[in-house]
Short mmCIF file of C-alpha atoms and ligand atoms in Angstrom, two decimals:
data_model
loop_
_atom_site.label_atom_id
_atom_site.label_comp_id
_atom_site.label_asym_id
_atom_site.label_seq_id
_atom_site.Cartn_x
_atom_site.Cartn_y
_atom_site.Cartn_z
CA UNK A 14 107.91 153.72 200.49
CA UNK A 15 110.49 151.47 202.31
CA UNK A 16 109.15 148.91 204.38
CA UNK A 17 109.99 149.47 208.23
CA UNK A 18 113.68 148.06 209.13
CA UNK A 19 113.60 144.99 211.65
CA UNK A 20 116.61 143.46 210.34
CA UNK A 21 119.49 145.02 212.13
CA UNK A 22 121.46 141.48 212.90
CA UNK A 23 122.24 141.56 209.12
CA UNK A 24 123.40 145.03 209.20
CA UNK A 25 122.69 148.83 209.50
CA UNK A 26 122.33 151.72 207.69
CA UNK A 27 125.23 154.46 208.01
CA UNK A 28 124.65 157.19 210.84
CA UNK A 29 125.12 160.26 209.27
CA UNK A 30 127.16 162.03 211.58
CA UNK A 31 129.60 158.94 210.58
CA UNK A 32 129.03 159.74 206.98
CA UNK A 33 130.07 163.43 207.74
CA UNK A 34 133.23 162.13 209.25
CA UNK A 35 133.94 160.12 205.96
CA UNK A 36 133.78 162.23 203.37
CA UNK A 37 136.80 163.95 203.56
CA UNK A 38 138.95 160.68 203.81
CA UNK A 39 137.66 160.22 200.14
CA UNK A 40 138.66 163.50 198.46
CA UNK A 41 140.40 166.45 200.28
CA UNK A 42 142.21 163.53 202.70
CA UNK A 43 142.82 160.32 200.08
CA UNK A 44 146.02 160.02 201.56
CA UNK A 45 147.96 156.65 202.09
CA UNK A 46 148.41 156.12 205.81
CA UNK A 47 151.58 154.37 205.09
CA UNK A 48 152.62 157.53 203.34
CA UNK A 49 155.57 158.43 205.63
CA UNK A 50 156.86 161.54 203.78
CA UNK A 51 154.33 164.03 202.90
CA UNK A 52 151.43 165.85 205.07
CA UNK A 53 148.87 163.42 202.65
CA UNK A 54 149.76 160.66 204.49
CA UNK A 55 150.69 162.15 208.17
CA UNK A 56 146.40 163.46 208.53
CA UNK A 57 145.54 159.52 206.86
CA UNK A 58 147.84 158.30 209.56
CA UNK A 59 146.47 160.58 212.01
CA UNK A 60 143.26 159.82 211.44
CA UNK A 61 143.66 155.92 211.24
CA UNK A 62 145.16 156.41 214.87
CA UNK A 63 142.58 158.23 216.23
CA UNK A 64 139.81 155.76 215.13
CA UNK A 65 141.73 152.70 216.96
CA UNK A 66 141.56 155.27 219.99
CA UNK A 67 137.95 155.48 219.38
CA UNK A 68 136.78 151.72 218.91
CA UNK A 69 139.26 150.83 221.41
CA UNK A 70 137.71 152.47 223.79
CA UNK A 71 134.42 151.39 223.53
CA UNK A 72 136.14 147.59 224.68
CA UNK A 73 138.10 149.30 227.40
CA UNK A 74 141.16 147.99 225.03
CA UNK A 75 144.52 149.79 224.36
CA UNK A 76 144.40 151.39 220.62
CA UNK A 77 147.62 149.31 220.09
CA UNK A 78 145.72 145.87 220.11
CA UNK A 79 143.48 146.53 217.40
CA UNK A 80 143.99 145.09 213.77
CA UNK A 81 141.83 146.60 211.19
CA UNK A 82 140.36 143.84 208.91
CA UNK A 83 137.90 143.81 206.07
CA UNK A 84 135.79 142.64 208.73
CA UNK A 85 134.14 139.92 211.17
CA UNK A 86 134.47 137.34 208.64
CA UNK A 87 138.28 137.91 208.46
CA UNK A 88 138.27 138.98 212.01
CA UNK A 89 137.36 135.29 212.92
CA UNK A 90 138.98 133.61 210.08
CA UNK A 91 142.39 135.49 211.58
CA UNK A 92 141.91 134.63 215.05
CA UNK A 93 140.97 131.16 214.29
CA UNK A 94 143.24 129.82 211.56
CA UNK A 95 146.14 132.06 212.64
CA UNK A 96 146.41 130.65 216.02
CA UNK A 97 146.13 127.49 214.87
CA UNK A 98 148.59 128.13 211.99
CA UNK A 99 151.35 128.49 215.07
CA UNK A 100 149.87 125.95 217.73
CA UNK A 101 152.02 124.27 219.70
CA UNK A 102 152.13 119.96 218.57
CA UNK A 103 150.25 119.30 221.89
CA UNK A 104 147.10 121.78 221.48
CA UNK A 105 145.93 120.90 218.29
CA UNK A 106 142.04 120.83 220.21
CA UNK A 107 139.41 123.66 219.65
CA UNK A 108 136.26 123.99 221.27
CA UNK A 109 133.51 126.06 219.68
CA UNK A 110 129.45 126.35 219.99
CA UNK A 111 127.37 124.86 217.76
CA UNK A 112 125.06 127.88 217.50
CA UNK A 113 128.03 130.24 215.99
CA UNK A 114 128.06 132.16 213.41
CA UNK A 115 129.42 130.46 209.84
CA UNK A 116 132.27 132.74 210.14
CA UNK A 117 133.38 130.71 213.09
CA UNK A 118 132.32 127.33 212.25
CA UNK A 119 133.42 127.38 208.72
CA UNK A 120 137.24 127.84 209.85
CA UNK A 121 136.93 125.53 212.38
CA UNK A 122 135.20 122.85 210.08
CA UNK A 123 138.37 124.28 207.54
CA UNK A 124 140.66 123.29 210.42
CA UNK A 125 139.55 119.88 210.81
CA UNK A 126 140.90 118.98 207.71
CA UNK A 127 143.88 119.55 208.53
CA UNK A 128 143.96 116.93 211.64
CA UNK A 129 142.64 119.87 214.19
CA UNK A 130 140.15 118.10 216.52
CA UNK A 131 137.17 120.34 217.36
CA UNK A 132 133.87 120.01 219.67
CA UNK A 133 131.10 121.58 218.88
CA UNK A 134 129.34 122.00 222.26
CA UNK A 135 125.88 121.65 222.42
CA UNK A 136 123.37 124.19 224.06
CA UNK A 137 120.30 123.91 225.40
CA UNK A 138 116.49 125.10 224.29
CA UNK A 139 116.93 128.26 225.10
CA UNK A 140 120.27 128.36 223.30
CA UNK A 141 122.00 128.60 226.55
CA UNK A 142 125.93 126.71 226.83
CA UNK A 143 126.05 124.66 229.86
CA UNK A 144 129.14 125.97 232.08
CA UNK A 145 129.93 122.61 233.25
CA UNK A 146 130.07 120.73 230.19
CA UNK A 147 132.46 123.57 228.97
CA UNK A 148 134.31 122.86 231.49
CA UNK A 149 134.26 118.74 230.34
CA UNK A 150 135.34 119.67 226.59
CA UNK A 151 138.56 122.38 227.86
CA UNK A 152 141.70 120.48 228.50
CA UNK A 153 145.22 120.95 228.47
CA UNK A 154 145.04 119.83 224.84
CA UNK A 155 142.70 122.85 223.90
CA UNK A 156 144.44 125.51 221.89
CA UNK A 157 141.48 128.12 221.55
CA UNK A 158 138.03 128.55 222.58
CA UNK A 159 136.07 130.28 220.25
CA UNK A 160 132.66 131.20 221.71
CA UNK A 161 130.56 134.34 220.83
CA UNK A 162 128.66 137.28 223.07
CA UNK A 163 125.72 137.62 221.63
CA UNK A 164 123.94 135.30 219.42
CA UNK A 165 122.79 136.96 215.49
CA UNK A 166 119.65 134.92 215.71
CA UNK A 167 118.31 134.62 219.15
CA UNK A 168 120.09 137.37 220.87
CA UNK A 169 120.99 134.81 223.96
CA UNK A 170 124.14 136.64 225.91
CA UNK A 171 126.73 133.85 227.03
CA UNK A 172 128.74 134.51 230.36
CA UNK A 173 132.03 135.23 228.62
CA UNK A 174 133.95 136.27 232.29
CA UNK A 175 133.14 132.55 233.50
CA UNK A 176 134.08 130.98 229.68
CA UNK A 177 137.75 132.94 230.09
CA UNK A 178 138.40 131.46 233.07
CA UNK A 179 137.14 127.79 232.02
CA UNK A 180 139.48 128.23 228.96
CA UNK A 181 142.65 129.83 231.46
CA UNK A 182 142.28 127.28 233.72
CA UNK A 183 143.63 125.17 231.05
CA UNK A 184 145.78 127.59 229.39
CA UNK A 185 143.00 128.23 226.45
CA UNK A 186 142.88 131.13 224.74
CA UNK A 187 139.25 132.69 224.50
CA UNK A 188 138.21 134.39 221.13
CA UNK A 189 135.12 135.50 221.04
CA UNK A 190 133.08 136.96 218.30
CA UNK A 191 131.23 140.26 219.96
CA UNK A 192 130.23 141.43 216.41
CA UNK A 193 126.28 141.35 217.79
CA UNK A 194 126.57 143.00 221.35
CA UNK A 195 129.23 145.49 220.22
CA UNK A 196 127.33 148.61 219.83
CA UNK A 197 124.92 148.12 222.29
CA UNK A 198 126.23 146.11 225.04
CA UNK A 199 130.26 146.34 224.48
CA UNK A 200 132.14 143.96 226.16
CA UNK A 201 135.18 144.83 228.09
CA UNK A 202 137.84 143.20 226.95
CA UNK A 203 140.08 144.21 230.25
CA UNK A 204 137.59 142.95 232.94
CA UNK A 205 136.46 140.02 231.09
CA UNK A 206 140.02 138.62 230.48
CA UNK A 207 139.44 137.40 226.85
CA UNK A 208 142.01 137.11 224.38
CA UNK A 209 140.78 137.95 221.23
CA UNK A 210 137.66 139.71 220.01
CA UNK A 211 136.14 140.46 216.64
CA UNK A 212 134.46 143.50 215.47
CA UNK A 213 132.28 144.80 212.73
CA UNK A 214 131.39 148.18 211.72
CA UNK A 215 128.26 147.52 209.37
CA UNK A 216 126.50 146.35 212.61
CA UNK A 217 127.13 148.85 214.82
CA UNK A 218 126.24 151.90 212.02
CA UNK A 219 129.40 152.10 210.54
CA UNK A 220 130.22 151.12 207.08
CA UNK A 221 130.37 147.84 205.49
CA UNK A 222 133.96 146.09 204.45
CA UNK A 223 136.05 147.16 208.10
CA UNK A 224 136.43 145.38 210.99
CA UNK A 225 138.77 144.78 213.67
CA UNK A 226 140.50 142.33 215.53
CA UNK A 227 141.52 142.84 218.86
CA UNK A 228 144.55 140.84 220.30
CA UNK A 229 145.51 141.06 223.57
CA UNK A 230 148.89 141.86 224.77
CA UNK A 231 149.92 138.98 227.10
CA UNK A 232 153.15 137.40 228.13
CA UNK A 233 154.53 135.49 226.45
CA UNK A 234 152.70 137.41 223.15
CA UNK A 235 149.60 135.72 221.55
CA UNK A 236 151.19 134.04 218.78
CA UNK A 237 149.42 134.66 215.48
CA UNK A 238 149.85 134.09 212.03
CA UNK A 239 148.54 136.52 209.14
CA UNK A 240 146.38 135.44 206.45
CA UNK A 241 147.70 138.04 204.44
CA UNK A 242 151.07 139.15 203.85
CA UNK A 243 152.46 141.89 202.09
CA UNK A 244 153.50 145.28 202.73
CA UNK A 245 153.28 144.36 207.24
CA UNK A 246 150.69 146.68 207.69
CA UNK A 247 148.74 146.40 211.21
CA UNK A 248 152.06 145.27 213.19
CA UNK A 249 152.61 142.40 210.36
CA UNK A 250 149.06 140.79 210.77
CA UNK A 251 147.28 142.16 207.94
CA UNK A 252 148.62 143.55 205.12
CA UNK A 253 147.14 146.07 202.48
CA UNK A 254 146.81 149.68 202.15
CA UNK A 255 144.22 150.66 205.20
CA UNK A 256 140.43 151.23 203.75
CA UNK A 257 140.95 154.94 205.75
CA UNK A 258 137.64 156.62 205.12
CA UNK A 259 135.33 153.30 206.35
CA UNK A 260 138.46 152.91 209.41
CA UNK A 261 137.64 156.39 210.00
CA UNK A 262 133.71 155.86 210.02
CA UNK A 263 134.05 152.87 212.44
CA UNK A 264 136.00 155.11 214.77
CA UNK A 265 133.00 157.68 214.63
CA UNK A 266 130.71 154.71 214.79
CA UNK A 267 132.25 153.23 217.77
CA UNK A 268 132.55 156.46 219.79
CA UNK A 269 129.07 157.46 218.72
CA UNK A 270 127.76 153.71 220.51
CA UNK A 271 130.18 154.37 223.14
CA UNK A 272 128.15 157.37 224.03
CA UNK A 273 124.88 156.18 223.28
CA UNK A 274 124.81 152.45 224.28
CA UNK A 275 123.35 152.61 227.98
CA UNK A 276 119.93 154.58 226.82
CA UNK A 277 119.93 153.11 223.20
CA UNK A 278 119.83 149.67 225.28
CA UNK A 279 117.00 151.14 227.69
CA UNK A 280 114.90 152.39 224.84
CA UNK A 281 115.31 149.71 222.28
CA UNK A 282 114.13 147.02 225.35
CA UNK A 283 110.95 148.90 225.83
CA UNK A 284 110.41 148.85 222.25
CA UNK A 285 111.03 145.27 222.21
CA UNK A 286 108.92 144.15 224.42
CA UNK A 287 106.37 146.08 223.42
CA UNK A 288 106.94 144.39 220.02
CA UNK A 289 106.49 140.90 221.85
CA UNK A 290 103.70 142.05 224.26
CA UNK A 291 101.40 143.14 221.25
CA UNK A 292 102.58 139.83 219.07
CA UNK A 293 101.82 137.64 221.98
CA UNK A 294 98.05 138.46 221.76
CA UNK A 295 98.00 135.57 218.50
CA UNK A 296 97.84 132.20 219.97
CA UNK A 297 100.21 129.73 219.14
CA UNK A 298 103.13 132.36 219.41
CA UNK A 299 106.51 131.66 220.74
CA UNK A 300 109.29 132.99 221.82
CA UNK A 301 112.69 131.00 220.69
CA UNK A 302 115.34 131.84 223.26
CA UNK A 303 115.05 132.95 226.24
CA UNK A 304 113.75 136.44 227.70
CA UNK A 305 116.64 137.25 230.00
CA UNK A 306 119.85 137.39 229.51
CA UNK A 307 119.82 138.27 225.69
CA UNK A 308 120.15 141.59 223.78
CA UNK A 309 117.59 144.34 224.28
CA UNK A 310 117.01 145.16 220.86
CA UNK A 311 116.13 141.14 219.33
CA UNK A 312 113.23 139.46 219.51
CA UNK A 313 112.76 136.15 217.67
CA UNK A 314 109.07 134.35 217.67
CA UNK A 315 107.53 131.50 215.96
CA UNK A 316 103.93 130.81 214.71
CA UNK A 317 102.25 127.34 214.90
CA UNK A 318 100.37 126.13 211.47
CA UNK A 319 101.93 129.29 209.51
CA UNK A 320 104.66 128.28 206.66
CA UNK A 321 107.62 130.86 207.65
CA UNK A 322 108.57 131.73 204.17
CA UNK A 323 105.18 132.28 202.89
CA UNK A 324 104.56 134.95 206.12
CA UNK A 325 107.83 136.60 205.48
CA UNK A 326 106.87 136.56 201.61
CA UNK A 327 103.46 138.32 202.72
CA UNK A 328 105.01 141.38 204.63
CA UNK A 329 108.06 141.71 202.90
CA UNK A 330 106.80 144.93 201.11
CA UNK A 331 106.04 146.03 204.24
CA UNK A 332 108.24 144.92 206.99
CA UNK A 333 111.83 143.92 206.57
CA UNK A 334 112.76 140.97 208.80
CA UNK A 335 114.48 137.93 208.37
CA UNK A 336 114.23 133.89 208.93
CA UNK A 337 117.53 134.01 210.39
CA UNK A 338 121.31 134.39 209.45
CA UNK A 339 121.53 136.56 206.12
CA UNK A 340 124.22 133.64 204.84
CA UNK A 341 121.61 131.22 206.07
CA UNK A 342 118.45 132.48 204.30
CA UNK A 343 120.87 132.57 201.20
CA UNK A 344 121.08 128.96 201.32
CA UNK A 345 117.12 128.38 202.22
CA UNK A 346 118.57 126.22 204.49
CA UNK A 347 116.46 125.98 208.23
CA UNK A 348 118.64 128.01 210.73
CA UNK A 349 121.49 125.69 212.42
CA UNK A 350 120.92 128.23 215.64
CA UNK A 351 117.03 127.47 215.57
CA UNK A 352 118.03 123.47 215.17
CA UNK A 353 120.43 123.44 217.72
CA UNK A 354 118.19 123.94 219.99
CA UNK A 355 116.51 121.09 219.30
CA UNK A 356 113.40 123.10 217.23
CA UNK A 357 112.27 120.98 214.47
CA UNK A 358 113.13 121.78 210.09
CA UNK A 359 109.53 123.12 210.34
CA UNK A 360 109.36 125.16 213.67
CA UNK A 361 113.05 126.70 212.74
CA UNK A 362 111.36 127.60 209.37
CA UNK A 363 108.40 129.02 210.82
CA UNK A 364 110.65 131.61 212.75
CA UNK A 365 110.93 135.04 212.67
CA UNK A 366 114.16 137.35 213.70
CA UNK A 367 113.40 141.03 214.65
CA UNK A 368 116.60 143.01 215.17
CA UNK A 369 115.67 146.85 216.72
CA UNK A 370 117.85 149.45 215.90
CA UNK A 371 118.96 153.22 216.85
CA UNK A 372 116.17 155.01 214.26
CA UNK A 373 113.45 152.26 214.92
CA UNK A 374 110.59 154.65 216.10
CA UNK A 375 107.25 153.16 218.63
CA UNK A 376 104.84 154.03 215.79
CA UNK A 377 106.93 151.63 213.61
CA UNK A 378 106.69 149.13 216.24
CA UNK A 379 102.99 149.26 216.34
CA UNK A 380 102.71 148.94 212.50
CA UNK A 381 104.89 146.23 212.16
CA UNK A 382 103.02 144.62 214.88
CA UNK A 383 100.12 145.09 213.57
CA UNK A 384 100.95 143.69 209.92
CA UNK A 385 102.51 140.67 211.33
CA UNK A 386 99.33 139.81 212.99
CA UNK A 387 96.96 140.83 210.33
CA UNK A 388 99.06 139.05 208.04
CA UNK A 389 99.18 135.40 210.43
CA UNK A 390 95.60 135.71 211.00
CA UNK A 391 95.06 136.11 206.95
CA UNK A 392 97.35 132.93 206.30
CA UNK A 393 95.80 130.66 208.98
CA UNK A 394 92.11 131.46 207.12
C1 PLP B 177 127.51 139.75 210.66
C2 PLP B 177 128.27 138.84 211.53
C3 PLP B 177 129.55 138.41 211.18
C4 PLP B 177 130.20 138.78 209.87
O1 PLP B 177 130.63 140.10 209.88
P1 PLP B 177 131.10 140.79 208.50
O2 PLP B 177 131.75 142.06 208.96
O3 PLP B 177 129.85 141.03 207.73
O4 PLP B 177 132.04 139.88 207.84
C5 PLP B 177 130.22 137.59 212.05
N1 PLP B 177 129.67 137.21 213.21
C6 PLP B 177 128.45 137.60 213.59
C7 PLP B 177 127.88 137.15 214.89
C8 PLP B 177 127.70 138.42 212.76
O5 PLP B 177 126.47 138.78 213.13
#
């Protein structure tokens, strides 16, 4: 038997009605959507078209500023480096948060080489970014802000209305990476004035491999350069045939969040904190990050005097969480989030991440609960 899914910051399965919506893009409609002269390509076309309706939608963006990537990880890489790529001599400054995601501070660190200057702004315990030292790092030197909604570790929500105006104010541009909050608490992109957002489908119950980037249309244009030329595909900013059946399934994906979102959130925060209420009866369990505002369906804790790998080593046949960041537990490496916040190596190993998703069940919720604190009370014996 599997064990029960907590993991759903690292990614989620396929909903099946997306799957249904798929299969046809792979066989009866293989078309090219580039395909200008034959019905093949006019349905791949047509379809392609109505899944930037769909995932546009859930952003409250137009279907026209979408760019279909590979995903986040290009998403970020293209917003990032291809701004920069055309920055103007006198905003050669970015400012970032030093509890994103290695898809973000890997280009920026990238950038740095060549002569970008970048701050890394601190946050506080909770994982929180102080407004007013924002405010400190933005000048008229700062090409970009980069900062993300929701945080894949600790689920903290950063106030991304008062970061676009911080970065305005100064003629910034404000990317920010909503890959975590997408499906659950979409931004929108129109009320919140930001400038670029990146999506992923795997996390929201679409495929893996597709993303998107959105790019707002603003005058004079967002100037951006592609990372990958070719055939000028997506308006010229990413080139290569389009991956139609997984574009297709993140349309389906997004409109199936789109209608689901509100009571998904609702349901998934009950579970949650019934999750926490039952795994706050061990002593010497914490929560990292703070209650309020952060997304309904994560919960990360900590356990005093129990070695983090060896617990997640104990109920791994059983239930499937994490110690952090998927790239980060790669690398065995103590979570940068969890440090950032000024946790020690040892507390920040000693973590756990639950992620809550759209077929977690209560019963599941009680098992896992259960396991984790049979399993803590076993190890501190
Ligand atoms: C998963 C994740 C990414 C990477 O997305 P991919 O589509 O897997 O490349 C980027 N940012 C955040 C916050 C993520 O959680």
């Amino acid at each position: 038997m599997n064990p029960i899914y907590l993991d759903s910051h690292a990614t989620t399965p396929v909903d099946p009605r997306v799957l249904d919506a798929m299969l046809p893009f792979f066989t009866e409609h293989f078309g090219n959507a580039a395909s200008r002269n034959h019905p093949f390509g006019w349905t791949a076309n047509k379809a392609v078209a109505q899944a930037r309706e769909q995932v546009g939608s859930l952003i409250g963006a137009r279907f026209r500023d979408l760019v279909f990537t590979s995903g986040a990880t290009e998403s970020n890489n293209l917003a990032i480096k291809g701004t920069a790529a055309r920055a103007p001599h006198d905003r050669r400054h970015i400012v970032t948060v030093s509890t994103e995601h290695r898809a973000v501070l890997d280009p920026c660190r990238a950038l740095e080489r060549d002569g970008f200057r970048v701050t890394y702004l601190e946050v506080d315990r909770e994982g929180r970014i102080d407004l007013d030292r924002l405010r400190g790092a933005v000048g008229s030197e700062t090409l970009l802000v980069s900062t993300m909604s929701a945080n894949n570790e600790i689920g903290v929500m950063h106030p991304l209305a008062e970061i676009a105006e911080i970065a305005h104010a100064q003629g910034a541009l404000l990317h920010c990476d909503a890959v975590q909050s997408a499906g659950l608490v979409p931004p929108n992109v129109k009320e919140l004035g930001v400038d670029l957002v990146s999506l992923s489908a795997h996390k929201m119950y679409g495929p893996k491999g597709v993303g998107a980037l959105y790019v707002a249309k603003r005058d004079p244009a967002i100037d951006l350069e592609a990372l990958i030329d070719g055939g000028g595909h997506e308006r010229g900013y990413r080139s290569g045939t389009l991956n139609v059946p997984a574009i297709v399934g993140f349309g389906k994906a997004a409109e199936l969040c789109g209608e689901s979102a509100d009571s998904d959130a609702v349901r998934l925060r009950a579970l949650r904190d019934r999750l926490w209420a039952a795994l706050s009866t061990l002593d010497g369990i914490h929560m990292n990050g703070p209650m309020e505002p952060r997304l309904p369906h994560n919960l990360n804790v900590r356990v005093d005097d129990v070695h983090g790998e060896s617990l997640l080593k104990a109920i791994a046949a059983d239930v499937a969480v994490s110690s952090g960041a998927a790239c980060a537990t790669a690398s065995a490496e103590p979570s940068h989030v969890l440090r950032a916040m000024g946790l020690s190596d040892e507390q920040a190993r000693a973590s756990i991440r639950f992620g809550l998703g759209r077929f977690t069940t209560e019963p599941e919720i009680d098992a896992a609960a259960e396991i984790v604190i049979k399993t803590v009370r076993h190890l501190r014996r």
